[in-house]
PDB file of C-alpha atoms in Angstrom:
ATOM      1  CA  ASP A   1     128.561 106.115 128.537  1.00 46.00           C
ATOM      2  CA  PHE A   2     129.479 102.978 130.406  1.00 46.00           C
ATOM      3  CA  PHE A   3     129.372 101.653 133.926  1.00 49.00           C
ATOM      4  CA  ILE A   4     131.855  99.287 135.550  1.00 51.00           C
ATOM      5  CA  PHE A   5     129.926  96.961 137.843  1.00 51.00           C
ATOM      6  CA  PHE A   6     133.046  95.801 139.655  1.00 50.00           C
ATOM      7  CA  SER A   7     136.672  96.685 139.219  1.00 50.00           C
ATOM      8  CA  PHE A   8     139.971  94.908 139.458  1.00 46.00           C
ATOM      9  CA  LEU A   9     141.755  97.576 137.469  1.00 49.00           C
ATOM     10  CA  ASP A  10     141.834 100.429 139.963  1.00 48.00           C
ATOM     11  CA  THR A  11     142.185  98.657 143.286  1.00 44.00           C
ATOM     12  CA  CYS A  12     145.734  97.343 143.201  1.00 46.00           C
ATOM     13  CA  GLN A  13     148.563  96.725 140.797  1.00 50.00           C
ATOM     14  CA  ASP A  14     148.440  92.927 140.925  1.00 51.00           C
ATOM     15  CA  PHE A  15     144.658  92.721 140.324  1.00 54.00           C
ATOM     16  CA  THR A  16     143.870  90.604 143.369  1.00 57.00           C
ATOM     17  CA  GLU A  17     141.275  92.787 145.110  1.00 66.00           C
ATOM     18  CA  TYR A  18     137.763  93.632 143.961  1.00 71.00           C
ATOM     19  CA  THR A  19     135.436  96.470 144.869  1.00 75.00           C
ATOM     20  CA  ASN A  20     131.643  96.522 144.597  1.00 82.00           C
ATOM     21  CA  PHE A  21     131.460  92.810 143.735  1.00 85.00           C
ATOM     22  CA  GLU A  22     128.503  92.001 146.003  1.00 89.00           C
ATOM     23  CA  GLU A  23     126.685  95.122 144.815  1.00 90.00           C
ATOM     24  CA  CYS A  24     127.305  94.039 141.231  1.00 89.00           C
ATOM     25  CA  LEU A  25     125.704  90.652 141.857  1.00 93.00           C
ATOM     26  CA  GLU A  26     122.701  92.238 143.570  1.00 94.00           C
ATOM     27  CA  TYR A  27     122.238  94.740 140.733  1.00 94.00           C
ATOM     28  CA  ILE A  28     122.336  92.040 138.060  1.00 95.00           C
ATOM     29  CA  GLU A  29     119.876  89.807 139.906  1.00 97.00           C
ATOM     30  CA  ASP A  30     117.495  92.733 140.507  1.00 97.00           C
ATOM     31  CA  TYR A  31     117.724  93.680 136.837  1.00 96.00           C
ATOM     32  CA  MET A  32     116.951  90.112 135.793  1.00 97.00           C
ATOM     33  CA  LEU A  33     113.934  89.992 138.124  1.00 97.00           C
ATOM     34  CA  ASN A  34     112.565  93.320 136.905  1.00 97.00           C
ATOM     35  CA  HIS A  35     113.297  92.984 133.182  1.00 96.00           C
ATOM     36  CA  GLY A  36     113.537  89.238 132.529  1.00 94.00           C
ATOM     37  CA  PRO A  37     113.284  86.445 132.026  1.00 95.00           C
ATOM     38  CA  PHE A  38     116.785  85.977 130.633  1.00 97.00           C
ATOM     39  CA  ASP A  39     118.143  82.653 129.407  1.00 98.00           C
ATOM     40  CA  GLY A  40     121.886  83.256 129.626  1.00 98.00           C
ATOM     41  CA  PHE A  41     124.811  85.630 129.681  1.00 97.00           C
ATOM     42  CA  LEU A  42     127.122  87.110 127.080  1.00 97.00           C
ATOM     43  CA  GLY A  43     130.214  88.693 128.560  1.00 97.00           C
ATOM     44  CA  PHE A  44     133.300  90.429 127.198  1.00 96.00           C
ATOM     45  CA  SER A  45     136.496  90.912 129.235  1.00 93.00           C
ATOM     46  CA  GLN A  46     135.436  91.682 132.846  1.00 88.00           C
ATOM     47  CA  GLY A  47     131.893  90.697 131.923  1.00 93.00           C
ATOM     48  CA  ALA A  48     133.196  87.398 130.570  1.00 96.00           C
ATOM     49  CA  PHE A  49     134.928  86.601 133.871  1.00 94.00           C
ATOM     50  CA  LEU A  50     131.658  87.216 135.684  1.00 94.00           C
ATOM     51  CA  SER A  51     129.532  85.369 133.101  1.00 97.00           C
ATOM     52  CA  ALA A  52     131.823  82.347 133.331  1.00 97.00           C
ATOM     53  CA  ALA A  53     131.491  82.275 137.122  1.00 96.00           C
ATOM     54  CA  PHE A  54     127.713  82.679 137.268  1.00 97.00           C
ATOM     55  CA  PRO A  55     126.696  79.035 136.632  1.00 98.00           C
ATOM     56  CA  GLY A  56     128.970  77.765 139.401  1.00 96.00           C
ATOM     57  CA  MET A  57     128.018  80.567 141.772  1.00 95.00           C
ATOM     58  CA  GLN A  58     124.347  79.886 141.111  1.00 97.00           C
ATOM     59  CA  LYS A  59     124.844  76.154 141.750  1.00 96.00           C
ATOM     60  CA  GLU A  60     126.625  76.972 145.039  1.00 95.00           C
ATOM     61  CA  GLY A  61     123.716  79.232 146.060  1.00 95.00           C
ATOM     62  CA  VAL A  62     125.798  82.396 146.467  1.00 94.00           C
ATOM     63  CA  ALA A  63     124.411  84.316 143.464  1.00 95.00           C
ATOM     64  CA  LEU A  64     121.310  84.470 141.283  1.00 97.00           C
ATOM     65  CA  ARG A  65     119.195  82.584 143.820  1.00 97.00           C
ATOM     66  CA  LYS A  66     115.924  84.260 142.800  1.00 97.00           C
ATOM     67  CA  VAL A  67     116.137  83.680 139.039  1.00 97.00           C
ATOM     68  CA  PRO A  68     115.822  80.517 136.897  1.00 97.00           C
ATOM     69  CA  LYS A  69     118.858  78.370 136.209  1.00 97.00           C
ATOM     70  CA  ILE A  70     121.237  79.820 133.619  1.00 98.00           C
ATOM     71  CA  LYS A  71     120.821  77.989 130.302  1.00 98.00           C
ATOM     72  CA  PHE A  72     124.017  79.125 128.521  1.00 99.00           C
ATOM     73  CA  VAL A  73     126.993  81.485 128.595  1.00 98.00           C
ATOM     74  CA  ILE A  74     128.934  83.172 125.803  1.00 98.00           C
ATOM     75  CA  ILE A  75     132.447  84.126 126.874  1.00 98.00           C
ATOM     76  CA  ILE A  76     134.472  86.600 124.781  1.00 98.00           C
ATOM     77  CA  SER A  77     138.042  87.386 125.881  1.00 96.00           C
ATOM     78  CA  GLY A  78     137.513  86.030 129.359  1.00 95.00           C
ATOM     79  CA  GLY A  79     138.898  83.669 131.920  1.00 94.00           C
ATOM     80  CA  LYS A  80     138.143  82.548 135.435  1.00 89.00           C
ATOM     81  CA  PHE A  81     138.596  84.341 138.710  1.00 85.00           C
ATOM     82  CA  GLY A  82     141.715  83.136 140.439  1.00 74.00           C
ATOM     83  CA  GLY A  83     143.475  82.401 137.170  1.00 60.00           C
ATOM     84  CA  PHE A  84     146.941  83.475 136.064  1.00 58.00           C
ATOM     85  CA  LYS A  85     146.565  87.252 136.510  1.00 60.00           C
ATOM     86  CA  PHE A  86     143.612  87.989 138.757  1.00 65.00           C
ATOM     87  CA  GLY A  87     142.437  87.308 142.269  1.00 68.00           C
ATOM     88  CA  LYS A  88     139.242  85.593 143.297  1.00 74.00           C
ATOM     89  CA  PRO A  89     136.318  87.379 144.949  1.00 81.00           C
ATOM     90  CA  THR A  90     135.137  85.565 148.071  1.00 82.00           C
ATOM     91  CA  LEU A  91     131.704  84.786 146.628  1.00 85.00           C
ATOM     92  CA  ALA A  92     133.324  83.192 143.565  1.00 86.00           C
ATOM     93  CA  ALA A  93     135.682  81.010 145.609  1.00 86.00           C
ATOM     94  CA  ASN A  94     133.947  77.759 144.610  1.00 90.00           C
ATOM     95  CA  ALA A  95     132.533  78.776 141.230  1.00 93.00           C
ATOM     96  CA  PHE A  96     134.889  76.430 139.388  1.00 92.00           C
ATOM     97  CA  SER A  97     135.315  73.722 142.036  1.00 92.00           C
ATOM     98  CA  SER A  98     133.363  71.174 139.994  1.00 94.00           C
ATOM     99  CA  PRO A  99     132.762  70.812 136.238  1.00 96.00           C
ATOM    100  CA  ILE A 100     130.244  73.310 134.918  1.00 97.00           C
ATOM    101  CA  HIS A 101     127.370  71.604 133.110  1.00 97.00           C
ATOM    102  CA  CYS A 102     126.127  74.707 131.310  1.00 98.00           C
ATOM    103  CA  PRO A 103     126.363  75.043 127.518  1.00 99.00           C
ATOM    104  CA  SER A 104     129.133  77.505 126.709  1.00 98.00           C
ATOM    105  CA  LEU A 105     130.575  79.252 123.668  1.00 98.00           C
ATOM    106  CA  HIS A 106     134.082  80.697 124.048  1.00 98.00           C
ATOM    107  CA  LEU A 107     135.629  83.191 121.602  1.00 98.00           C
ATOM    108  CA  ILE A 108     139.407  83.351 121.998  1.00 98.00           C
ATOM    109  CA  GLY A 109     141.665  85.789 120.139  1.00 97.00           C
ATOM    110  CA  GLU A 110     145.061  84.600 118.959  1.00 97.00           C
ATOM    111  CA  THR A 111     146.708  87.876 120.036  1.00 97.00           C
ATOM    112  CA  ASP A 112     144.521  88.545 123.101  1.00 96.00           C
ATOM    113  CA  PHE A 113     146.522  89.225 126.260  1.00 93.00           C
ATOM    114  CA  LEU A 114     143.974  86.958 127.997  1.00 93.00           C
ATOM    115  CA  LYS A 115     144.385  84.059 125.560  1.00 96.00           C
ATOM    116  CA  ALA A 116     145.990  81.785 128.167  1.00 95.00           C
ATOM    117  CA  GLU A 117     143.210  82.642 130.644  1.00 93.00           C
ATOM    118  CA  GLY A 118     140.565  81.797 128.051  1.00 96.00           C
ATOM    119  CA  ILE A 119     142.170  78.471 127.205  1.00 97.00           C
ATOM    120  CA  ALA A 120     142.515  77.558 130.896  1.00 95.00           C
ATOM    121  CA  LEU A 121     138.819  78.356 131.426  1.00 96.00           C
ATOM    122  CA  LEU A 122     137.807  75.697 128.887  1.00 98.00           C
ATOM    123  CA  GLU A 123     138.791  72.949 131.335  1.00 96.00           C
ATOM    124  CA  SER A 124     136.076  74.108 133.747  1.00 96.00           C
ATOM    125  CA  PHE A 125     133.213  73.549 131.301  1.00 98.00           C
ATOM    126  CA  VAL A 126     131.780  70.251 130.093  1.00 98.00           C
ATOM    127  CA  GLU A 127     131.921  70.165 126.272  1.00 98.00           C
ATOM    128  CA  PRO A 128     132.686  73.853 125.609  1.00 98.00           C
ATOM    129  CA  VAL A 129     132.303  75.132 122.049  1.00 99.00           C
ATOM    130  CA  VAL A 130     135.322  77.214 121.011  1.00 98.00           C
ATOM    131  CA  ILE A 131     135.837  79.716 118.204  1.00 96.00           C
ATOM    132  CA  HIS A 132     139.377  80.989 117.685  1.00 96.00           C
ATOM    133  CA  HIS A 133     139.817  84.258 115.824  1.00 96.00           C
ATOM    134  CA  PRO A 134     142.966  86.027 114.583  1.00 94.00           C
ATOM    135  CA  ARG A 135     142.457  89.287 116.485  1.00 95.00           C
ATOM    136  CA  GLY A 136     143.195  90.418 120.013  1.00 95.00           C
ATOM    137  CA  HIS A 137     141.160  91.618 122.993  1.00 94.00           C
ATOM    138  CA  THR A 138     138.064  92.530 121.021  1.00 93.00           C
ATOM    139  CA  VAL A 139     134.610  91.331 120.066  1.00 93.00           C
ATOM    140  CA  PRO A 140     135.356  89.836 116.648  1.00 92.00           C
ATOM    141  CA  ARG A 141     133.257  90.062 113.531  1.00 86.00           C
ATOM    142  CA  LEU A 142     132.484  86.544 112.455  1.00 73.00           C
ATOM    143  CA  GLY A 143     131.511  85.548 108.966  1.00 71.00           C
TER     144      GLY A 143
END
């Protein structure tokens, strides 16, 4: 079983509209309050887009206002909202407007269809750590 917190896949062909985004943010913050504390986020694909935006959204005061500051993010096969392929939810409009001073680890696949998005995201973070792997849009086995 799985649950999609927000979707850009079903709403329109050019992936510029989002549904349930605000509800997604509320759910995650409530979960963190009830089951935390949590230090950071690990996100893959859609989750990586959201995880990458959280530090900036938290700094702007539009998300995660009731939980401690995010200490790190791990981004696997992700990118940033408003990049090459996808639109930008209103609440994430300023998430990348200034450099993100949050430790970050980025895993980028050489054959991932989001490789360009992942590389572009690196510019938003201060001193990102990057691991390139030979596979595609997947969580790689390292080691």
